[in-house]
Coordinates of N, CA and C in Angstrom, one line a residue:
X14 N 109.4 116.0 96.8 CA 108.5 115.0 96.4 C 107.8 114.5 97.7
X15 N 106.5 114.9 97.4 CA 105.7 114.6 98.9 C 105.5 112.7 98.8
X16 N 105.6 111.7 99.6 CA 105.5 110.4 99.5 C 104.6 109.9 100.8
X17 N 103.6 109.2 100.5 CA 102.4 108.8 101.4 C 102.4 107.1 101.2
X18 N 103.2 106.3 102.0 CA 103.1 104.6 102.0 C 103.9 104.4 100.8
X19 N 103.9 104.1 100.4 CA 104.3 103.6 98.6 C 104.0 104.2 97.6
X20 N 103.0 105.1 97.7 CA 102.8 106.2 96.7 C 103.0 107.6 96.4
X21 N 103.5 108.0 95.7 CA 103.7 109.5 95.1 C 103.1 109.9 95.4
X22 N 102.5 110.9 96.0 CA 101.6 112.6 95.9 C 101.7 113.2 94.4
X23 N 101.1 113.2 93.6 CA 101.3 113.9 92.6 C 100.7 114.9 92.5
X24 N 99.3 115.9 93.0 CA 98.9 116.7 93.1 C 97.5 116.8 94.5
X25 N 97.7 117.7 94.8 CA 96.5 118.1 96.1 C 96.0 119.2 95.7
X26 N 94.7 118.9 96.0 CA 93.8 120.1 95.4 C 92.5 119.8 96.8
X27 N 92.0 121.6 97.2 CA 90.8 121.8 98.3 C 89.8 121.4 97.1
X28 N 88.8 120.9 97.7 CA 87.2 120.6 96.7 C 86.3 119.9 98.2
X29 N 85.0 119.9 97.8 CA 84.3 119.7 98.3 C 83.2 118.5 98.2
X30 N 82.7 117.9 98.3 CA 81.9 116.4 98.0 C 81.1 116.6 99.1
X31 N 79.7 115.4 98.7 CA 78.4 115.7 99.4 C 78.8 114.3 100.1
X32 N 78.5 114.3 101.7 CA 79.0 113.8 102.5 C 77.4 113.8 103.6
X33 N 76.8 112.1 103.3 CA 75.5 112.3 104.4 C 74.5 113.1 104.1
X34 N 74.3 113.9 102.5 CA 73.8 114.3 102.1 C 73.8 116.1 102.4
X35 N 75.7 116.2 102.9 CA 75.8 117.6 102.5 C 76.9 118.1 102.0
X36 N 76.9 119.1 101.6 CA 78.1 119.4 101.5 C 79.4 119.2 102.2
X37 N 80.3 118.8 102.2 CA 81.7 119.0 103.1 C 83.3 119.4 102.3
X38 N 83.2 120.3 103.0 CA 85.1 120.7 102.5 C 85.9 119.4 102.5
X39 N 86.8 119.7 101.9 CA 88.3 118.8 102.3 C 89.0 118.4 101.3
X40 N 89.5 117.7 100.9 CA 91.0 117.6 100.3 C 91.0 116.4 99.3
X41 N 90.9 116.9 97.8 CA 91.6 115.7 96.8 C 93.0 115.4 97.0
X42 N 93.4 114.4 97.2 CA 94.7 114.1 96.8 C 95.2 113.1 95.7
X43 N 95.9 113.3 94.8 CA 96.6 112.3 93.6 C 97.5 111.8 93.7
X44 N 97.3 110.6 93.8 CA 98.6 109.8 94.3 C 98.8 109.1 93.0
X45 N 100.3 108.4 93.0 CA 100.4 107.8 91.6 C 99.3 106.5 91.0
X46 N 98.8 106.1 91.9 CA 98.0 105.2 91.2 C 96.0 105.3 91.9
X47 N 96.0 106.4 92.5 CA 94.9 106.5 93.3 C 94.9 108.1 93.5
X48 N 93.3 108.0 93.7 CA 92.8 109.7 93.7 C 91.9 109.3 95.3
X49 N 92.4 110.1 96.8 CA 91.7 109.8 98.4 C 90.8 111.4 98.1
X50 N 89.9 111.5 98.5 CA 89.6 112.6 99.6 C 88.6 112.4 100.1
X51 N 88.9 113.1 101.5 CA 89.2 113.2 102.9 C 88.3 114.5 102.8
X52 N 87.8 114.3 104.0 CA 86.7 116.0 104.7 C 88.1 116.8 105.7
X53 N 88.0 117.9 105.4 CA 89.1 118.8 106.1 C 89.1 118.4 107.4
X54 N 88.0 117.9 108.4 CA 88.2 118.1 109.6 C 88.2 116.7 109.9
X55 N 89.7 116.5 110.3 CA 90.3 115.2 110.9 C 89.8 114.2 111.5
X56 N 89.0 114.6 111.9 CA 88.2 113.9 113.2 C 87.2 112.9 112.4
X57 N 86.4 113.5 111.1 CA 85.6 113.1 110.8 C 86.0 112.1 109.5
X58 N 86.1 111.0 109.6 CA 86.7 110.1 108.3 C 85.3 109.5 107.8
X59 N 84.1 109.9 107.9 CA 82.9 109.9 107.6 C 83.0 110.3 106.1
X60 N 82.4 109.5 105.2 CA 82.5 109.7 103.5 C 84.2 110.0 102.6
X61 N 84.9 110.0 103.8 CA 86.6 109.5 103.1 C 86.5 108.3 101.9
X62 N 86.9 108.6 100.4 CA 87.1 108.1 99.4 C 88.3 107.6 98.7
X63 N 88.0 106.3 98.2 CA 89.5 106.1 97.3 C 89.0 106.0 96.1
X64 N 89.9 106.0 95.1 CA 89.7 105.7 93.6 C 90.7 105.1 93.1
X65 N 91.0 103.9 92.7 CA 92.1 103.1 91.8 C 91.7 104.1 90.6
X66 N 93.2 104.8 90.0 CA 92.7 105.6 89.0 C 92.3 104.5 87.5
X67 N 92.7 103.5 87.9 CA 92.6 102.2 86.5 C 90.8 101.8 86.5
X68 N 90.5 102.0 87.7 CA 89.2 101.6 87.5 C 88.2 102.7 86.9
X69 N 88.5 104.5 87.0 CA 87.5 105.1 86.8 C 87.1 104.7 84.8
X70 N 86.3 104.6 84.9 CA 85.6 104.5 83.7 C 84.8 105.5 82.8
X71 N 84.6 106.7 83.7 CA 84.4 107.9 83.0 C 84.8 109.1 84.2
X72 N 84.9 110.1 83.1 CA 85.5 111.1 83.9 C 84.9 112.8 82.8
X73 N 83.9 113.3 84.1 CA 83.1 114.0 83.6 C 83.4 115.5 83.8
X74 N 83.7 116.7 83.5 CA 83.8 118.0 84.0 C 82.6 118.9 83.8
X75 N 82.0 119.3 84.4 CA 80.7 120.3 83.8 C 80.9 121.3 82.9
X76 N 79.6 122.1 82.2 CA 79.9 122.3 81.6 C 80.8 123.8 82.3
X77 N 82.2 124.6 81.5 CA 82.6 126.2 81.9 C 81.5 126.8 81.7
X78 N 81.8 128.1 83.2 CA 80.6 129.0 83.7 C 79.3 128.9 83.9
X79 N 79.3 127.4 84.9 CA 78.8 126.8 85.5 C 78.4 127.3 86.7
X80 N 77.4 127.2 87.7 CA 77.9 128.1 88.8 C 78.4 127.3 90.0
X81 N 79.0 126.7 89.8 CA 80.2 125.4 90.4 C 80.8 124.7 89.3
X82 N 81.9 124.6 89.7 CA 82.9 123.7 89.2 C 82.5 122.5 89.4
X83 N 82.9 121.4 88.8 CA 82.8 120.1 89.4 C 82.9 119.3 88.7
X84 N 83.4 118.1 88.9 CA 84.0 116.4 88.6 C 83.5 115.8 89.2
X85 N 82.8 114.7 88.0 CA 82.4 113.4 88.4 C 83.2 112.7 87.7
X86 N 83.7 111.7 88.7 CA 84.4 110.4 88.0 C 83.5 109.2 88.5
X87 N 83.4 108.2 87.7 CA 82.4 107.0 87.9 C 83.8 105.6 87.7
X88 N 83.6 105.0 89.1 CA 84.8 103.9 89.3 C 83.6 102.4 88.3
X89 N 84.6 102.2 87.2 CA 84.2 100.9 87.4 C 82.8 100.1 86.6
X90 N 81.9 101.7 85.4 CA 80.6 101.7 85.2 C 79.6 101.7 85.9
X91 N 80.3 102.0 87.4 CA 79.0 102.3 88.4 C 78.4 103.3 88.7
X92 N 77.8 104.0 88.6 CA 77.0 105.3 88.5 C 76.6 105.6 90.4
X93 N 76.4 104.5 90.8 CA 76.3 104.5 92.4 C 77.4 105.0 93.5
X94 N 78.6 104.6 92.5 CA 79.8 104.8 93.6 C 80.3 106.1 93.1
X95 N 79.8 106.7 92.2 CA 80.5 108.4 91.3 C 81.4 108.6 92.6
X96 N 82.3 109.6 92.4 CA 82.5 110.7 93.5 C 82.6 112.3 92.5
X97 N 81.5 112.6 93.1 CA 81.8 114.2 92.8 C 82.2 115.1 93.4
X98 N 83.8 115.9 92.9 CA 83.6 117.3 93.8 C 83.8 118.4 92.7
X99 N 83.5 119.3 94.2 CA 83.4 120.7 93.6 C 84.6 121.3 94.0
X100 N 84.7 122.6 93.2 CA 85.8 123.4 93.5 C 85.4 124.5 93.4
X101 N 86.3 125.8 94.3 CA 85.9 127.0 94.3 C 86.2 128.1 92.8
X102 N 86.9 127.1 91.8 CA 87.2 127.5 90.5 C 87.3 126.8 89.5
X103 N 87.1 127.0 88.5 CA 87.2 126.2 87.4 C 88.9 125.9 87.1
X104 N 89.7 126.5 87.3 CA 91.1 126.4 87.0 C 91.8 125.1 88.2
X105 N 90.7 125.1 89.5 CA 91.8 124.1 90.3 C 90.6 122.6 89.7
X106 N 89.8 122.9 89.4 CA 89.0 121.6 89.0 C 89.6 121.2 87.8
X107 N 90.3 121.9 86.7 CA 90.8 121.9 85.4 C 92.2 120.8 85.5
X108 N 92.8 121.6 86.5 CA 93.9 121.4 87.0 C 94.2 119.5 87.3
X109 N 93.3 119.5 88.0 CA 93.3 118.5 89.0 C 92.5 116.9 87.8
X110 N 91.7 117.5 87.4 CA 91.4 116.5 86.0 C 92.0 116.2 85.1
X111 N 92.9 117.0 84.3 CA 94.3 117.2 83.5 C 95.2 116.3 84.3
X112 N 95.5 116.5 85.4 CA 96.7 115.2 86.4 C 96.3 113.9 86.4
X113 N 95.0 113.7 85.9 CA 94.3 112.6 87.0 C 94.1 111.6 85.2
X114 N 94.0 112.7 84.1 CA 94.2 111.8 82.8 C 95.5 111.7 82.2
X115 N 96.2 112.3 82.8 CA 98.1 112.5 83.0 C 98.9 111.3 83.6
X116 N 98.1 111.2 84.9 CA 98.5 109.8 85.5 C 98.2 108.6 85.1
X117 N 97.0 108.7 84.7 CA 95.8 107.1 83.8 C 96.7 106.6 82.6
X118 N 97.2 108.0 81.8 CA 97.9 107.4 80.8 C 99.7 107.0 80.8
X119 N 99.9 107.4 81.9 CA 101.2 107.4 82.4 C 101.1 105.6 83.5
X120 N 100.2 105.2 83.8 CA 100.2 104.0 84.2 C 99.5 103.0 82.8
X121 N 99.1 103.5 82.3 CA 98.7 102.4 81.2 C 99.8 102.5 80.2
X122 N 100.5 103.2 79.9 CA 101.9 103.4 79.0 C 102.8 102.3 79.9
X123 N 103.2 102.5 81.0 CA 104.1 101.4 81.9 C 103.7 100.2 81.8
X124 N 102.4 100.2 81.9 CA 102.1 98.3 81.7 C 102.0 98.4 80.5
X125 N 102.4 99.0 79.4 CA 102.6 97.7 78.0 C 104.1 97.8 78.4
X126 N 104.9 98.4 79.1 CA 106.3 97.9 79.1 C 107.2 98.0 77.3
X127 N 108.2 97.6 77.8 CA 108.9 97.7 76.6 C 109.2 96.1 75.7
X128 N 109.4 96.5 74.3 CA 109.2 95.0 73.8 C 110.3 93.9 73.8
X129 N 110.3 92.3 73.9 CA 111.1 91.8 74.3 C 112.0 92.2 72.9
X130 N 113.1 91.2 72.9 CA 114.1 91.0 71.9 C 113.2 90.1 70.6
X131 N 112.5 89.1 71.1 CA 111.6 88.2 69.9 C 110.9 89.3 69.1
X132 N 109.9 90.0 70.4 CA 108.5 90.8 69.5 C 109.2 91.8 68.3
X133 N 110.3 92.2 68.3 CA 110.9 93.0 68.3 C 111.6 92.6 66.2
X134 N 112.0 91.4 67.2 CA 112.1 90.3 65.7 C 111.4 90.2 64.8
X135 N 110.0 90.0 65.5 CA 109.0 89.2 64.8 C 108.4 90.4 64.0
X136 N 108.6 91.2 64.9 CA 108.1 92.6 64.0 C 108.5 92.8 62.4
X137 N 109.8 93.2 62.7 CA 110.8 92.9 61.3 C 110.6 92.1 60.6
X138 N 110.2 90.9 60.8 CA 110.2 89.7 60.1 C 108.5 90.0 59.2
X139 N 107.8 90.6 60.5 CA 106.2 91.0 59.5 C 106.4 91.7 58.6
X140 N 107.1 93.0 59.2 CA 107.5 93.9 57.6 C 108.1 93.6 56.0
X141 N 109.0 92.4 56.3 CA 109.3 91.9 55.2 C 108.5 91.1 54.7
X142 N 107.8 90.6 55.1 CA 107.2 89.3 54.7 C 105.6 90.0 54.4
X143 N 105.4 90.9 55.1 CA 103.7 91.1 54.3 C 103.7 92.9 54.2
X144 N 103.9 92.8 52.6 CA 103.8 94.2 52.1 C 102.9 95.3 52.5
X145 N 101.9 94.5 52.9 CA 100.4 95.5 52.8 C 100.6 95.9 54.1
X146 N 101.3 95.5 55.3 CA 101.7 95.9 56.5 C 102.6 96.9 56.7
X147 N 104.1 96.3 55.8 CA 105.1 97.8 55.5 C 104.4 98.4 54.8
X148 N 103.3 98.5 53.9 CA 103.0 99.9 53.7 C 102.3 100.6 53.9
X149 N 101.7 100.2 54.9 CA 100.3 100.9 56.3 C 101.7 101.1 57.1
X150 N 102.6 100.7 57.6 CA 103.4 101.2 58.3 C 104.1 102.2 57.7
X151 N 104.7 102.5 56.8 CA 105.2 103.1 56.0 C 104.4 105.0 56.2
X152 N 103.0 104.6 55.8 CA 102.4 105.8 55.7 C 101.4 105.9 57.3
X153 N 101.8 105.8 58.5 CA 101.1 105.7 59.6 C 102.9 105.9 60.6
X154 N 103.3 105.0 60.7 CA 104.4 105.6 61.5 C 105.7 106.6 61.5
X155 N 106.1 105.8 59.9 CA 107.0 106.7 59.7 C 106.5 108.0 59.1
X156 N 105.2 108.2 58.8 CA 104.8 109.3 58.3 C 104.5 110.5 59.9
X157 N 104.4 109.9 60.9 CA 104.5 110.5 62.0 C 102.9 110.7 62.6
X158 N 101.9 110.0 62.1 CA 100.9 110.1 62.2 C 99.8 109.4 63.8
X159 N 101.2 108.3 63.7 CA 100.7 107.4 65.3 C 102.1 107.3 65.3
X160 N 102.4 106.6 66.9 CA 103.7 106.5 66.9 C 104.0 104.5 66.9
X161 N 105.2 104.1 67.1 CA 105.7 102.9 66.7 C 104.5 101.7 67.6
X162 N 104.7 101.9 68.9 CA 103.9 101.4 70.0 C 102.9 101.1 69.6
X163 N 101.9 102.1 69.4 CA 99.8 102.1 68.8 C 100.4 101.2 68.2
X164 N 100.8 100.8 67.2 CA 101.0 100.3 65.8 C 101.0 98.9 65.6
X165 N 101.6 98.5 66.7 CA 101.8 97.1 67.3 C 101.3 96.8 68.0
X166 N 100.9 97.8 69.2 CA 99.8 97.3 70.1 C 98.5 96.5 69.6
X167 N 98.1 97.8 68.7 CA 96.9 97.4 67.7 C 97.3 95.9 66.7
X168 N 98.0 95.5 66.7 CA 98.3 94.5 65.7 C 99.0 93.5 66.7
X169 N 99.4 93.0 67.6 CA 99.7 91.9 68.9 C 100.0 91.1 68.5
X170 N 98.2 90.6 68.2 CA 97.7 89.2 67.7 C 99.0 88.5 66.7
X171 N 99.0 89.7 65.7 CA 100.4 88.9 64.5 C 101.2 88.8 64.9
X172 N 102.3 89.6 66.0 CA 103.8 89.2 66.2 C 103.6 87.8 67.3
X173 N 102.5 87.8 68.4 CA 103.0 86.9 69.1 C 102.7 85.7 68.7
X174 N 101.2 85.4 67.2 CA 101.6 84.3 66.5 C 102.8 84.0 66.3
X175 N 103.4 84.8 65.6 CA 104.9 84.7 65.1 C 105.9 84.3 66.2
X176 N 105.9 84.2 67.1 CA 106.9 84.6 68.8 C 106.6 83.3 68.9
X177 N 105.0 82.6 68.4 CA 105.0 81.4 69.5 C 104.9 80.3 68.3
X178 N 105.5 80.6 67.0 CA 105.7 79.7 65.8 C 107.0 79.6 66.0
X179 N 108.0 80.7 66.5 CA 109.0 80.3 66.2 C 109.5 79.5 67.6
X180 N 109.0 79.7 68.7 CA 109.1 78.8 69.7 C 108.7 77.5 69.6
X181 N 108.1 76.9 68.5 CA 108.0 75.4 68.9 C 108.8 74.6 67.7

């Protein structure tokens, strides 16, 4: 396990990005919460990039048999700050976009965290108490269709009424 400051290395991939209005080699790196690259030649930290992967807001691949590969990701709805690179294949560009929506969902899964002992309650207590819920639940979770989490996610608003009725 490669480790850089506090963060995981999760994948490195060569690609290239327009740097001063040219091309330049050098190096994506995927770190657990951040996407850097860097121009291959050390010296030069001239157009070196970060990306909070929370911020990208779209994430674009051209179209296959293309005559470049390439990714644009846009941080944030800014179309000014894109970073695009290229790659000498479609398979490491494939690669490396696949990790990068792997990671996004793998940190947005960790912050809903797991549910307290109340929500958990209140849940149960919904099911009994409003039918039309057990039985959208009924035919949506236990039917295997979404899983338990979406289900409540999407529906908050009810348990934490419930969480902060039964706290007062």
């Amino acid at each position: 396990m490669d480790v850089d400051g506090d963060e995981v290395v999760v994948c490195t991939c060569p690609c290239a990005s327009t740097v001063a209005g040219g091309k330049t080699s050098g190096e994506a790196k995927l770190y657990s919460k951040s996407l850097r690259w860097r121009a291959s030649d050390e010296s030069n930290l001239t157009g070196a990039r970060v990306l909070t992967l929370l911020s990208v807001t779209a994430h674009q691949r051209n179209k296959p048999g293309s005559a470049t590969a390439s990714l644009r990701l846009v941080p944030d709805n800014d179309p000014k700050r894109a970073l695009v690179l290229t790659f000498a294949s479609e398979s490491e560009r494939d690669t490396l976009s696949d990790r990068i929506k792997e990671q996004i969902r793998h940190i947005e899964e960790s912050k809903r965290g797991v549910p307290t002992a109340a929500e958990l309650t209140a849940r149960e207590e919904l099911l009994k108490t409003n039918k039309e819920l057990a039985t959208l639940y009924e035919e949506t979770v236990k039917a295997g269709v979404i899983t338990d989490e979406d289900f409540w996610e999407a529906r908050r608003n009810l348990f934490t009424d419930a969480i902060a009725k039964k706290a007062t």
